[in-house]
């Protein structure tokens, strides 16, 4: 089943985010190579593709896991979570409807 992982950044997270990014991206690439990643990306803190020093407000990952606890465990071990980038992480089931 698909699960949405929504991380909300702490204030002024950009430096922590940049430091943890290589390890975070490596984990996403692993999901992608396994065919389990639907989409992933950050929420810019301002209305711009490249928010510059404003940074990001959080992230969205939609990936396939065997269960909600498995998705929660994966999210807890994410480098953004362990490095203190995220103030809060929510994991919930996601049903992909479109595009078909």
Coordinates of C-alpha atoms in Angstrom, one line a residue:
X1 CA 0.0 0.0 0.0
X2 CA 1.1 3.6 -0.5
X3 CA 1.8 5.8 2.4
X4 CA 2.2 9.6 2.6
X5 CA 5.0 10.9 4.8
X6 CA 4.6 14.6 5.6
X7 CA 7.5 16.2 7.4
X8 CA 7.1 19.8 8.8
X9 CA 10.5 21.6 9.2
X10 CA 11.7 23.3 12.3
X11 CA 12.2 27.1 11.8
X12 CA 15.5 28.0 10.0
X13 CA 16.0 24.4 8.9
X14 CA 18.0 25.1 5.8
X15 CA 21.5 24.4 7.2
X16 CA 20.4 21.2 8.8
X17 CA 18.6 20.2 5.7
X18 CA 21.6 20.7 3.4
X19 CA 23.8 18.8 5.7
X20 CA 21.5 15.8 5.9
X21 CA 20.4 15.9 2.3
X22 CA 22.9 13.5 0.7
X23 CA 21.8 10.7 3.1
X24 CA 18.1 11.6 2.7
X25 CA 18.4 11.5 -1.1
X26 CA 20.2 8.1 -1.0
X27 CA 17.3 6.6 0.9
X28 CA 14.9 7.9 -1.6
X29 CA 17.0 6.6 -4.5
X30 CA 16.9 3.2 -2.8
X31 CA 13.1 3.3 -2.7
X32 CA 13.1 4.4 -6.3
X33 CA 15.4 1.5 -7.4
X34 CA 13.0 -0.9 -5.7
X35 CA 10.0 0.6 -7.6
X36 CA 8.4 1.8 -4.3
X37 CA 8.7 5.6 -4.7
X38 CA 5.7 7.4 -6.2
X39 CA 6.9 10.9 -5.6
X40 CA 9.0 13.0 -3.2
X41 CA 9.9 16.6 -2.8
X42 CA 10.1 19.6 -0.5
X43 CA 7.6 22.4 0.3
X44 CA 9.3 25.8 -0.5
X45 CA 8.9 28.2 2.3
X46 CA 8.0 30.9 -0.2
X47 CA 6.1 30.9 -3.5
X48 CA 9.2 30.1 -5.6
X49 CA 10.7 27.0 -7.2
X50 CA 14.1 28.0 -5.7
X51 CA 13.3 29.7 -2.3
X52 CA 16.9 30.6 -1.7
X53 CA 17.7 31.5 1.9
X54 CA 14.0 31.2 2.8
X55 CA 14.5 27.5 2.6
X56 CA 11.8 24.9 2.9
X57 CA 8.8 24.3 5.2
X58 CA 8.7 20.5 4.9
X59 CA 8.6 17.6 2.6
X60 CA 6.2 15.1 1.1
X61 CA 7.1 11.5 0.3
X62 CA 4.7 9.0 -1.1
X63 CA 6.1 5.4 -1.1
X64 CA 5.0 1.8 -0.9
X65 CA 5.4 -0.1 2.3
X66 CA 4.1 -3.4 3.7
X67 CA 2.3 -1.7 6.6
X68 CA 1.7 1.5 8.4
X69 CA 4.2 0.5 11.1
X70 CA 6.8 -0.2 8.4
X71 CA 6.2 3.3 6.9
X72 CA 6.5 4.9 10.3
X73 CA 9.7 3.1 11.1
X74 CA 11.2 4.2 7.7
X75 CA 10.1 7.8 8.4
X76 CA 11.6 7.8 11.9
X77 CA 15.0 6.6 10.5
X78 CA 15.0 9.3 7.8
X79 CA 18.1 11.5 8.0
X80 CA 15.9 14.6 8.1
X81 CA 14.1 13.2 11.1
X82 CA 17.3 12.1 12.9
X83 CA 19.1 15.4 12.1
X84 CA 16.4 17.6 13.6
X85 CA 15.2 19.0 10.3
X86 CA 11.6 17.9 11.0
X87 CA 9.6 19.3 14.0
X88 CA 6.9 16.8 13.2
X89 CA 6.3 13.9 10.9
X90 CA 2.9 12.5 10.0
X91 CA 2.5 9.1 8.2
X92 CA -0.8 8.0 6.8
X93 CA -2.2 5.6 4.2
X94 CA -2.5 7.1 0.7
X95 CA -4.8 5.8 -2.1
X96 CA -3.5 6.8 -5.6
X97 CA -6.4 7.5 -7.9
X98 CA -5.1 9.7 -10.7
X99 CA -3.4 9.5 -13.0
X100 CA -4.5 5.9 -13.8

